CSV table of C-alpha atoms and ligand atoms in Angstrom, one decimal:
chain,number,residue,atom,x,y,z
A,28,UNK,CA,-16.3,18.6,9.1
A,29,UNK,CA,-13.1,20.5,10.3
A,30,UNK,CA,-12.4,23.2,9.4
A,31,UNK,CA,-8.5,23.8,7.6
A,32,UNK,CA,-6.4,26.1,8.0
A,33,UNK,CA,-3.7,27.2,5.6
A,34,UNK,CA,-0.7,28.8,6.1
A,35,UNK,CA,0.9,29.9,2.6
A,36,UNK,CA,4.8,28.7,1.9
A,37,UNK,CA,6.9,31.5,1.6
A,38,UNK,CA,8.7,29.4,-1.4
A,39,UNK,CA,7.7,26.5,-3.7
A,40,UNK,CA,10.1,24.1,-4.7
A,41,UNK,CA,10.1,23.5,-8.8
A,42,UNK,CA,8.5,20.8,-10.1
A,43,UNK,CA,10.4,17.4,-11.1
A,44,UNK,CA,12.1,17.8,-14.7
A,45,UNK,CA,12.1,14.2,-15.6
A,46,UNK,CA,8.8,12.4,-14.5
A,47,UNK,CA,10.8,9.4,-15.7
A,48,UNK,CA,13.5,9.9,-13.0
A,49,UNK,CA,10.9,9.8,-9.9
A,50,UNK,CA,11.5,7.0,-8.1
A,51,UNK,CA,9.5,5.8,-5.1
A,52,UNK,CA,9.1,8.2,-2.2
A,53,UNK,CA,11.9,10.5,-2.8
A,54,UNK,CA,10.4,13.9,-3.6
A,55,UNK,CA,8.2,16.0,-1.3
A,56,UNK,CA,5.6,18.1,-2.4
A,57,UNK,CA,5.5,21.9,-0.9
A,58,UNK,CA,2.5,21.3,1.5
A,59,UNK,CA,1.4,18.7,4.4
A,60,UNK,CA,-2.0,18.1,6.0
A,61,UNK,CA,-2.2,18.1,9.7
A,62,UNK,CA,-4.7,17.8,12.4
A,63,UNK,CA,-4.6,16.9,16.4
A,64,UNK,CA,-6.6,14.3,18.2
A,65,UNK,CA,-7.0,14.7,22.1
A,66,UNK,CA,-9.3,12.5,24.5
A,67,UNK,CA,-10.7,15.9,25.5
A,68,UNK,CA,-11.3,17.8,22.5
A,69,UNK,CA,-11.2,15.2,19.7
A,70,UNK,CA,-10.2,15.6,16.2
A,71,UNK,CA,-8.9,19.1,15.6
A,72,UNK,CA,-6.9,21.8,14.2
A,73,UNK,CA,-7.2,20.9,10.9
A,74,UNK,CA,-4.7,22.5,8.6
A,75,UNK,CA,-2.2,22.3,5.7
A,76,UNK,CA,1.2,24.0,6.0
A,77,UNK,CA,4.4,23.8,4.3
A,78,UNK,CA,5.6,20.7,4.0
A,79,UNK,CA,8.9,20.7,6.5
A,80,UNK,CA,9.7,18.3,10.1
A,81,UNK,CA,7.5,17.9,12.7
A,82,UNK,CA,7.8,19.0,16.1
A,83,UNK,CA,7.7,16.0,18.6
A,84,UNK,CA,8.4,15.2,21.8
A,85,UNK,CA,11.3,13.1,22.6
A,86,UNK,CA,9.1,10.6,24.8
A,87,UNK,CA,6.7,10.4,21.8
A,88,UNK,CA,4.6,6.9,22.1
A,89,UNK,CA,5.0,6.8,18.1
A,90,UNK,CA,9.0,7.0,18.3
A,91,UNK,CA,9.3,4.2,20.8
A,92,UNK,CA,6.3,1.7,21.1
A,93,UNK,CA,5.4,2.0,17.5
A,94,UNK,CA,2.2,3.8,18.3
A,95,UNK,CA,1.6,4.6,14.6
A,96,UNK,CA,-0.9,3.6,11.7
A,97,UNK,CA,-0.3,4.7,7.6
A,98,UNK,CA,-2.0,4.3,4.7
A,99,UNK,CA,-1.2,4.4,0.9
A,100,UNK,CA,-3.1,5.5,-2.0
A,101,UNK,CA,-2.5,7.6,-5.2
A,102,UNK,CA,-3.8,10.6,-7.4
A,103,UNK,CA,-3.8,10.1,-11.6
A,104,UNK,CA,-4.0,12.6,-14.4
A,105,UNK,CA,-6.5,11.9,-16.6
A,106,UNK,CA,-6.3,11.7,-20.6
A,107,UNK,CA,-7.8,15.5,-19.7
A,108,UNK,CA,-6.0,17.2,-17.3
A,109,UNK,CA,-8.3,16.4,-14.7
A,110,UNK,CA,-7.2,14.5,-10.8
A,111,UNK,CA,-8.8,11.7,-9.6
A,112,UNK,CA,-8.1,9.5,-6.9
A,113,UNK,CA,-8.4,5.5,-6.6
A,114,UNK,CA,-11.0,3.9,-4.0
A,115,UNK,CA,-9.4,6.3,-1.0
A,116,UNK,CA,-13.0,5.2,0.9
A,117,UNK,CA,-11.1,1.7,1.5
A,118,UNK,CA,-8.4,3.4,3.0
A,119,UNK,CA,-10.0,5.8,5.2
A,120,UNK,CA,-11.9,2.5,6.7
A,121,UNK,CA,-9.0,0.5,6.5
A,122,UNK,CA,-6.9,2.9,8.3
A,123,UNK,CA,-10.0,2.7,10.8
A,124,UNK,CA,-9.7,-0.9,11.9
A,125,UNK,CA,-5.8,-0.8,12.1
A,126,UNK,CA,-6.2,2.6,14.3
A,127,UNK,CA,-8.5,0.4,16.5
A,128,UNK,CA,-5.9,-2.7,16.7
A,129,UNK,CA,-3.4,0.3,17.9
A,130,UNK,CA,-5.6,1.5,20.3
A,131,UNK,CA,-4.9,4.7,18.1
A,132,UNK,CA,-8.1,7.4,17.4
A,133,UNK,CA,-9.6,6.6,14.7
A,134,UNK,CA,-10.4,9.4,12.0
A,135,UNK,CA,-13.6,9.5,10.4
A,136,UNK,CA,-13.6,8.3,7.0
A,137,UNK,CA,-15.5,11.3,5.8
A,138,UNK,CA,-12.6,13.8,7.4
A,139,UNK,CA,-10.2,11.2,6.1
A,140,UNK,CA,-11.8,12.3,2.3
A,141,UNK,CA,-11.9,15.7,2.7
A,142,UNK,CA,-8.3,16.2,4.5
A,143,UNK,CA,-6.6,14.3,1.5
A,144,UNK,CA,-8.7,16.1,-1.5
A,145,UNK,CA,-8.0,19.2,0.2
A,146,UNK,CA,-4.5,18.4,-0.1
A,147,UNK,CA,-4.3,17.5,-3.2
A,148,UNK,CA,-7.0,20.3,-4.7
A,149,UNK,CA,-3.8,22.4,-3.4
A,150,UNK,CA,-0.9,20.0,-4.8
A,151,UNK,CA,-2.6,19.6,-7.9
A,152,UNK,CA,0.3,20.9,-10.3
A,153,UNK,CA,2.3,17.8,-8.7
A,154,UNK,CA,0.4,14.8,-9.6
A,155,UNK,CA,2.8,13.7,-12.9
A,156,UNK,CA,1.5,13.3,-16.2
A,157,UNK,CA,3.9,10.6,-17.8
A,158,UNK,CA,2.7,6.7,-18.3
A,159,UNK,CA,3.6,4.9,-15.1
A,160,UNK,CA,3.9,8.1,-12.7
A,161,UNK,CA,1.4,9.3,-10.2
A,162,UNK,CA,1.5,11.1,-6.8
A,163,UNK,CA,1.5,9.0,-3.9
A,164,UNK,CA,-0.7,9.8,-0.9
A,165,UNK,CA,0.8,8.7,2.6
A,166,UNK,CA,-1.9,9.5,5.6
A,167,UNK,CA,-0.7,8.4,8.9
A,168,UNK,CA,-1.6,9.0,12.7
A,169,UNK,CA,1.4,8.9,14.9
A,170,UNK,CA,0.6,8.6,19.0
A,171,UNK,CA,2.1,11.8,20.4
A,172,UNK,CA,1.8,11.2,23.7
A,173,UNK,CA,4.6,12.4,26.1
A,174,UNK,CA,5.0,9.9,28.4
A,175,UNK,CA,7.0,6.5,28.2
A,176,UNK,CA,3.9,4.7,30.2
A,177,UNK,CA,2.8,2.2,27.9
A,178,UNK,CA,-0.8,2.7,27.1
A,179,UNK,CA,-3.9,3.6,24.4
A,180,UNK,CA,-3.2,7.0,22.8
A,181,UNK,CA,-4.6,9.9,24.7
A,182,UNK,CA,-3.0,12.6,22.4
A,183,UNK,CA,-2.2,11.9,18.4
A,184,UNK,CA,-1.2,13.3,15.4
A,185,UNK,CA,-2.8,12.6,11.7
A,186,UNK,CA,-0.9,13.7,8.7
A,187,UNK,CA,-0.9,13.4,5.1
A,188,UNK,CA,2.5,13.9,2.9
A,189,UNK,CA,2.5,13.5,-0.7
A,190,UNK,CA,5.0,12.1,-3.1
A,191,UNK,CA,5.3,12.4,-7.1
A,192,UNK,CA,6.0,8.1,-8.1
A,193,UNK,CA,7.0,6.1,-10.5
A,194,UNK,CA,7.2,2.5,-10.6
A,195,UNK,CA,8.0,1.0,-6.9
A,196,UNK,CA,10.5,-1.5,-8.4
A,197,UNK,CA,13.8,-0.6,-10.1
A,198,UNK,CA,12.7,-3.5,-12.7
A,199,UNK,CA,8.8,-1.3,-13.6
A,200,UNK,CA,7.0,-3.7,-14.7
A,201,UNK,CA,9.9,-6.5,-16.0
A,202,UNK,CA,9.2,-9.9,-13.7
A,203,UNK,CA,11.0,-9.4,-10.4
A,204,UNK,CA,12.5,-12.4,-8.3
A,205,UNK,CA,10.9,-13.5,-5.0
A,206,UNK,CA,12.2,-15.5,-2.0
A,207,UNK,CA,10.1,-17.6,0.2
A,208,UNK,CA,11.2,-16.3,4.0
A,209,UNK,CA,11.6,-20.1,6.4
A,210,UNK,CA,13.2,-18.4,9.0
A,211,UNK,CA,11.6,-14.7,10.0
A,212,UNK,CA,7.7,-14.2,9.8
A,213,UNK,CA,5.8,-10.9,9.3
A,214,UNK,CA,2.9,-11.6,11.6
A,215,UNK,CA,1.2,-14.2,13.7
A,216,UNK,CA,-2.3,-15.4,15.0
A,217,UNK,CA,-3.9,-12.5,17.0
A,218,UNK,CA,-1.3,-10.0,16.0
A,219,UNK,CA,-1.3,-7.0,14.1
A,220,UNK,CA,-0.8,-8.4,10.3
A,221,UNK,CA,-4.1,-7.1,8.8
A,222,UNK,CA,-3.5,-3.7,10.3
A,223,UNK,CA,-1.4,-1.3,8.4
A,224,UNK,CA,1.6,-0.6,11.4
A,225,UNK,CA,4.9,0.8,11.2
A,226,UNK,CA,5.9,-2.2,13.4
A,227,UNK,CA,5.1,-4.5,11.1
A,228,UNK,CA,7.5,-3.6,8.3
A,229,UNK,CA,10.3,-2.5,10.8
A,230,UNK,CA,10.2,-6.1,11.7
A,231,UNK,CA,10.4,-7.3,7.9
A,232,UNK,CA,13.5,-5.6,7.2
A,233,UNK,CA,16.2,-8.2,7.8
A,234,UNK,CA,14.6,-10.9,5.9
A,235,UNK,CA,13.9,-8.5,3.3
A,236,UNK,CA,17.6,-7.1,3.3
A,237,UNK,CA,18.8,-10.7,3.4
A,238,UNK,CA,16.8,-11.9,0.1
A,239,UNK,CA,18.0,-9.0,-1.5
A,240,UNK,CA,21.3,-9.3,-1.1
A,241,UNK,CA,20.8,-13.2,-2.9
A,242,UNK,CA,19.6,-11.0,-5.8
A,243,UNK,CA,16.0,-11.1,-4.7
A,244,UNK,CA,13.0,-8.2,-5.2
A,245,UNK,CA,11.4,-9.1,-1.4
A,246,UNK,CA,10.2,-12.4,0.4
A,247,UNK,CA,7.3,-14.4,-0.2
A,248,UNK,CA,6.0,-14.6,3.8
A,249,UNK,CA,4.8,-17.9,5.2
A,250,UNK,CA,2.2,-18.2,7.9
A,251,UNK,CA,3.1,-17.5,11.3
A,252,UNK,CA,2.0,-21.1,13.4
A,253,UNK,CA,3.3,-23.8,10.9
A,254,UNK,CA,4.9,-21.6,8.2
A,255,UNK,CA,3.5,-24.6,5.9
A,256,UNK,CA,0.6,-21.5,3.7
A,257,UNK,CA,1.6,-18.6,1.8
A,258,UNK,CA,0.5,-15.4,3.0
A,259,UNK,CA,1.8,-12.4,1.0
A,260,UNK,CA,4.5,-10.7,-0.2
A,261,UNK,CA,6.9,-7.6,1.5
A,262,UNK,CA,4.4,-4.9,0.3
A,263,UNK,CA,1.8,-6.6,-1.9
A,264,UNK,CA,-0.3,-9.6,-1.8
A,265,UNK,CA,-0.1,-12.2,-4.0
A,266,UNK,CA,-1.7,-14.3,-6.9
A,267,UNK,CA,-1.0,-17.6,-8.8
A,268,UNK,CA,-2.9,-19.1,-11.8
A,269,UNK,CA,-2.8,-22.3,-11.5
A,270,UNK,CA,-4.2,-24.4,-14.4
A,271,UNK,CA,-7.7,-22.4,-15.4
A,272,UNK,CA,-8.2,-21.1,-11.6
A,273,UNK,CA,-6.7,-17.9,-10.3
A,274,UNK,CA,-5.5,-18.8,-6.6
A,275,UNK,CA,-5.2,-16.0,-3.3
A,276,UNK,CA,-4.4,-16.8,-0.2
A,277,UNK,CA,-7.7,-16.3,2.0
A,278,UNK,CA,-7.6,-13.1,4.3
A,279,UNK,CA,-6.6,-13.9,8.0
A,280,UNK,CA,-5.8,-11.7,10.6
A,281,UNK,CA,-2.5,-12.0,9.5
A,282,UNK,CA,-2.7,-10.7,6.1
A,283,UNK,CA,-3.0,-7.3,4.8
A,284,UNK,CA,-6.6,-6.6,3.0
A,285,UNK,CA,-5.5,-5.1,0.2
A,286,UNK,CA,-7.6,-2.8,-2.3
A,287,UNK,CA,-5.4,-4.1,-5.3
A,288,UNK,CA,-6.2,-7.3,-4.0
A,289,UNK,CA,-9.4,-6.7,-3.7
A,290,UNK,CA,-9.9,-5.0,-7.2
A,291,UNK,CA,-7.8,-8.1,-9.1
A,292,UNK,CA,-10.4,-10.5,-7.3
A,293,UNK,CA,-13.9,-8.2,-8.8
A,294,UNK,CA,-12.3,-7.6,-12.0
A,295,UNK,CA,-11.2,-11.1,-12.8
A,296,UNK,CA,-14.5,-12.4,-11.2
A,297,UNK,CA,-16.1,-10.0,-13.7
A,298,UNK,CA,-14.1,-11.2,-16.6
A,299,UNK,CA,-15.4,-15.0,-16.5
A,300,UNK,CA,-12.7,-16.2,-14.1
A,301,UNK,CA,-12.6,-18.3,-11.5
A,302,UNK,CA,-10.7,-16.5,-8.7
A,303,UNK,CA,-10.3,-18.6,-5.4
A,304,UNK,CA,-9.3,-17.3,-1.6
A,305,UNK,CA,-8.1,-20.1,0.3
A,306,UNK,CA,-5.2,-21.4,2.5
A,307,UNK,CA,-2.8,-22.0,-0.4
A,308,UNK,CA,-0.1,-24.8,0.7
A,309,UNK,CA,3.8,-23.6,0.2
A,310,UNK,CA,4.0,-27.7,-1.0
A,311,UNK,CA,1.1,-27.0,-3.6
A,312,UNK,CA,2.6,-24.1,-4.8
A,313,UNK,CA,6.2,-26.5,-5.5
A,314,UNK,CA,4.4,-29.2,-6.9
A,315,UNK,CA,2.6,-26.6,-9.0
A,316,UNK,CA,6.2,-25.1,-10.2
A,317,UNK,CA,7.5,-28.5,-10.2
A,318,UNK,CA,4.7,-30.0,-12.3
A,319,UNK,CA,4.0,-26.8,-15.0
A,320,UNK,CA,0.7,-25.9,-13.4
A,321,UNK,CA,2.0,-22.4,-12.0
A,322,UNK,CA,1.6,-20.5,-15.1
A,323,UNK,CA,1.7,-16.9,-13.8
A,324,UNK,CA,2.0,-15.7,-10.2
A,325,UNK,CA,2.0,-11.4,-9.6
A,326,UNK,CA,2.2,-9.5,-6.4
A,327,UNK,CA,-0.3,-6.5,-6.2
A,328,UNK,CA,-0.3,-3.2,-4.3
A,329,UNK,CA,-0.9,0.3,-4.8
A,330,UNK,CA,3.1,1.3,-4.4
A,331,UNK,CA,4.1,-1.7,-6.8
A,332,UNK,CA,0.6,-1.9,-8.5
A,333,UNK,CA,1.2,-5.0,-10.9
A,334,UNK,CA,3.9,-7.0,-10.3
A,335,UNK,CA,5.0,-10.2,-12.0
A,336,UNK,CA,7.0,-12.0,-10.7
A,337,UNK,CA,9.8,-14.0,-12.9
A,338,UNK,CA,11.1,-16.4,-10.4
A,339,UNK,CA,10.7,-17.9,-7.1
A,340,UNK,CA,13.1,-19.9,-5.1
A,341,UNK,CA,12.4,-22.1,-2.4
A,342,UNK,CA,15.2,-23.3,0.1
A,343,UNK,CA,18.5,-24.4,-2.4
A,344,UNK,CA,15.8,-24.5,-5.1
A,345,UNK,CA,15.2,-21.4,-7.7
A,346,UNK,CA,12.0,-21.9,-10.6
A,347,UNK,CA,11.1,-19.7,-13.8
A,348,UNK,CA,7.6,-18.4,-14.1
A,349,UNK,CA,6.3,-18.5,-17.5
A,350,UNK,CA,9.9,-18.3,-18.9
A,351,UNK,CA,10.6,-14.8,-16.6
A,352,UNK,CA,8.1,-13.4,-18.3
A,353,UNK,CA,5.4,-11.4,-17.9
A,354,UNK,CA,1.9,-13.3,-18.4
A,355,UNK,CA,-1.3,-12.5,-20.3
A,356,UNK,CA,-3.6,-12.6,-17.2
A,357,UNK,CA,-0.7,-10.6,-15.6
A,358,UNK,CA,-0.8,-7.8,-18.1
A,359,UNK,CA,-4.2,-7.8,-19.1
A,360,UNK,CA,-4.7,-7.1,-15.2
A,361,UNK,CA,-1.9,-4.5,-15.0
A,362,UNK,CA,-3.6,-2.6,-18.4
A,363,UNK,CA,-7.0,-3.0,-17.7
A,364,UNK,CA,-6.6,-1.5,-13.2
A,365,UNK,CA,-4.1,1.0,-14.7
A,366,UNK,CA,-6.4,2.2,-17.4
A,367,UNK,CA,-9.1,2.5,-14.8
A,368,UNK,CA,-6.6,4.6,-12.7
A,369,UNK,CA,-6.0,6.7,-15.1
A,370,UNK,CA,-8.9,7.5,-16.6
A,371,UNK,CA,-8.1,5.8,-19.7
A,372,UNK,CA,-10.6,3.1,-19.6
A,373,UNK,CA,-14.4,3.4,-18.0
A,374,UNK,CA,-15.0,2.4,-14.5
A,375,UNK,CA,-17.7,0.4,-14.5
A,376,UNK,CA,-17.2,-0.3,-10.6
A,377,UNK,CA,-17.7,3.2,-9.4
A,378,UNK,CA,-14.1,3.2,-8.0
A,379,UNK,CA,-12.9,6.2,-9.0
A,380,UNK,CA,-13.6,9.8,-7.1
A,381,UNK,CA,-12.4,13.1,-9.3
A,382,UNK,CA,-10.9,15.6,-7.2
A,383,UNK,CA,-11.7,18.6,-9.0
B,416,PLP,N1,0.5,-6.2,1.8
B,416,PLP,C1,1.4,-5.4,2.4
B,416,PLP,C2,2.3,-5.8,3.5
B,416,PLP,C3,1.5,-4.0,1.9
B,416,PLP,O1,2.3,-3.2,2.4
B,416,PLP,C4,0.6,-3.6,0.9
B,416,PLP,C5,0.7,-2.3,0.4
B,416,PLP,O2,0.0,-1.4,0.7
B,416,PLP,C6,-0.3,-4.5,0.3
B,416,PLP,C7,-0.3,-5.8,0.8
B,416,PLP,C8,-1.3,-4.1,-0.7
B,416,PLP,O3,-2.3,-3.3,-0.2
B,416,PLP,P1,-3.0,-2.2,-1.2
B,416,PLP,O4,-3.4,-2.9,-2.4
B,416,PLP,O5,-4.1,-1.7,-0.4
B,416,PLP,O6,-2.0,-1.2,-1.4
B,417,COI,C1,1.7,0.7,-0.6
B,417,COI,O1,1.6,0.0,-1.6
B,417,COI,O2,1.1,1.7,-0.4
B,417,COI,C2,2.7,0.3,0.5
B,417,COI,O3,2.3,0.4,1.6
B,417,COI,C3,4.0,0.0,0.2
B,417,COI,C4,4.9,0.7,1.1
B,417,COI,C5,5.2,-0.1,2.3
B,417,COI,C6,6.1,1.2,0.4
């Protein structure tokens, strides 16, 4: 394992007054994890040191071919006082296989575990207590090499920031609107949709800046080739109940593999239900809204964590969801994964890990 330095901050900031004012990804804590990859040496110089910018070069592969890889998880209080952190195994390996599509190093999943508890052993006094709040984890590895030859990383950077949270939407958990993109795509057939890229969400901006200025949460994405199947939503994937069946788009190599996503599909499937991944039609989906067989549709992510959503639209064409309102499957999902997360409920799944 490596070993961590720590260099003590000379000042601590105070803590946030109002855990009701937190926002999403606002406020830093007072530390950051940090540790170098070269070709030569490998991972090291672990450390954690006070949170502040970061030296790099102004050739830097991440500042100017995207060279760069991030990950997202969070740490919840418990009913007693206690940390704990949500499946972060899934997002050491998932950081692993988009590393790999970036020709970035990867870092071990085991280092990935220790670096973050580590950090947040140190930040525990940050992670908020209120209903709704948590403190978001944000691991990344940038390519730091200095050179503007495009090529795989020989020198890197992985880092870990954290963030006190509280719901990712202004609306919390009120059904937000959604806008099915025709014109921009996130991701095509061989590219780099299932790995979690900086490049992928600077190139999801301007439809997402466009639907939000038509009043519009984020875009419902279409499929790259024929954009004829749903794929996902700006930062969560998505679900529809459809009559008695819950309905997910399959995972392609243009979708993001979501833990949410994944945990929604084990914990309905242990509920009774019938939860199906498959290409899912944009025209099935309007004949569904058309016809009254879209009962409840939600994106899912661990920024947004639940998210119903109140209303789609579709070209000229705008349809209510359940009335705008939020749905039982919806909320007994959002209760039951958030009552895991927080220690509130047991975890029959084994997918919680206490940090201290
Ligand atoms: N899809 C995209 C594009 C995302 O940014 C996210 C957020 O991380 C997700 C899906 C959901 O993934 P997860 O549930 O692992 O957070
Ligand atoms: C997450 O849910 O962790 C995300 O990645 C969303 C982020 C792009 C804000």
């Amino acid at each position: 394992m490596l070993s961590i330095q720590i260099e003590k901050a000379a000042k601590l900031k105070p803590l946030p007054p109002d855990e009701s004012q937190l926002g999403f990804g606002r406020i830093f804590t007072d530390y950051m994890a940090l540790a170098d990859w070269s070709r030569e040496r490998g991972w090291h110089h672990g450390r954690i040191i006070p949170f502040g910018p970061l030296p790099l070069h102004p050739a830097s592969t991440c500042l100017h071919y995207a060279a760069e890889v991030f990950e997202g998880l969070k740490a919840y209080r418990r009913p007693d006082g206690g940390v704990q952190l949500f499946r972060p195994r899934e997002n050491a390996r998932r950081m692993i296989a988009s590393a790999e599509r970036l020709c970035l190093p990867a870092l071990p999943e085991e280092e990935f575990l220790h670096l973050v508890t580590r950090l947040i052993q140190k930040e525990e006094a940050w992670v908020p207590r209120a209903q709704g709040a948590s403190l978001y984890i944000r691991p990344f590895i940038l390519g730091t090499d200095e050179t503007l030859g495009v090529h795989a990383a020989e020198r890197a950077l992985f880092g870990v920031i954290l963030s006190p949270v509280g719901s990712y939407y202004r609306e919390g958990l009120r059904p937000v609107g959604i806008l099915i993109e025709e014109k921009d795509v996130r991701a095509v057939r061989g590219g780099t949709g299932y790995a979690k890229c900086g490049g992928n969400y600077a190139a999801s901006i301007r439809a997402g800046t466009i639907a939000a200025e038509k009043g519009y949460s984020q875009v419902l994405w279409l499929d790259g080739v024929e954009r004829r199947y749903v794929e996902e939503v700006g930062a969560m994937n998505v679900m529809f109940k459809l009559g008695d069946r819950i309905v997910t788009p399959a995972l392609t190599d243009s979708i993001l593999p979501g833990i949410t996503r994944k945990s929604c599909i084990e914990l309905l499937r242990s509920q009774g239900r019938e939860v199906d991944e498959r290409p899912l039609p944009v025209d099935e989906l309007i004949d569904a809204l058309e016809g009254g067989a879209l009962e409840e549709a939600w994106g899912c992510g661990t920024a947004a964590v639940i998210s119903p959503i109140g209303r789609l639209a579709y070209g000229q064409q705008e349809y209510e969801i359940n009335g705008g309102r939020i749905g039982p499957v919806t909320q007994s999902l959002y209760d039951t994964l958030t009552g895991i997360q927080r220690g509130l409920l047991e975890d029959p799944f084994d997918w919680i890990v206490p940090v201290n």
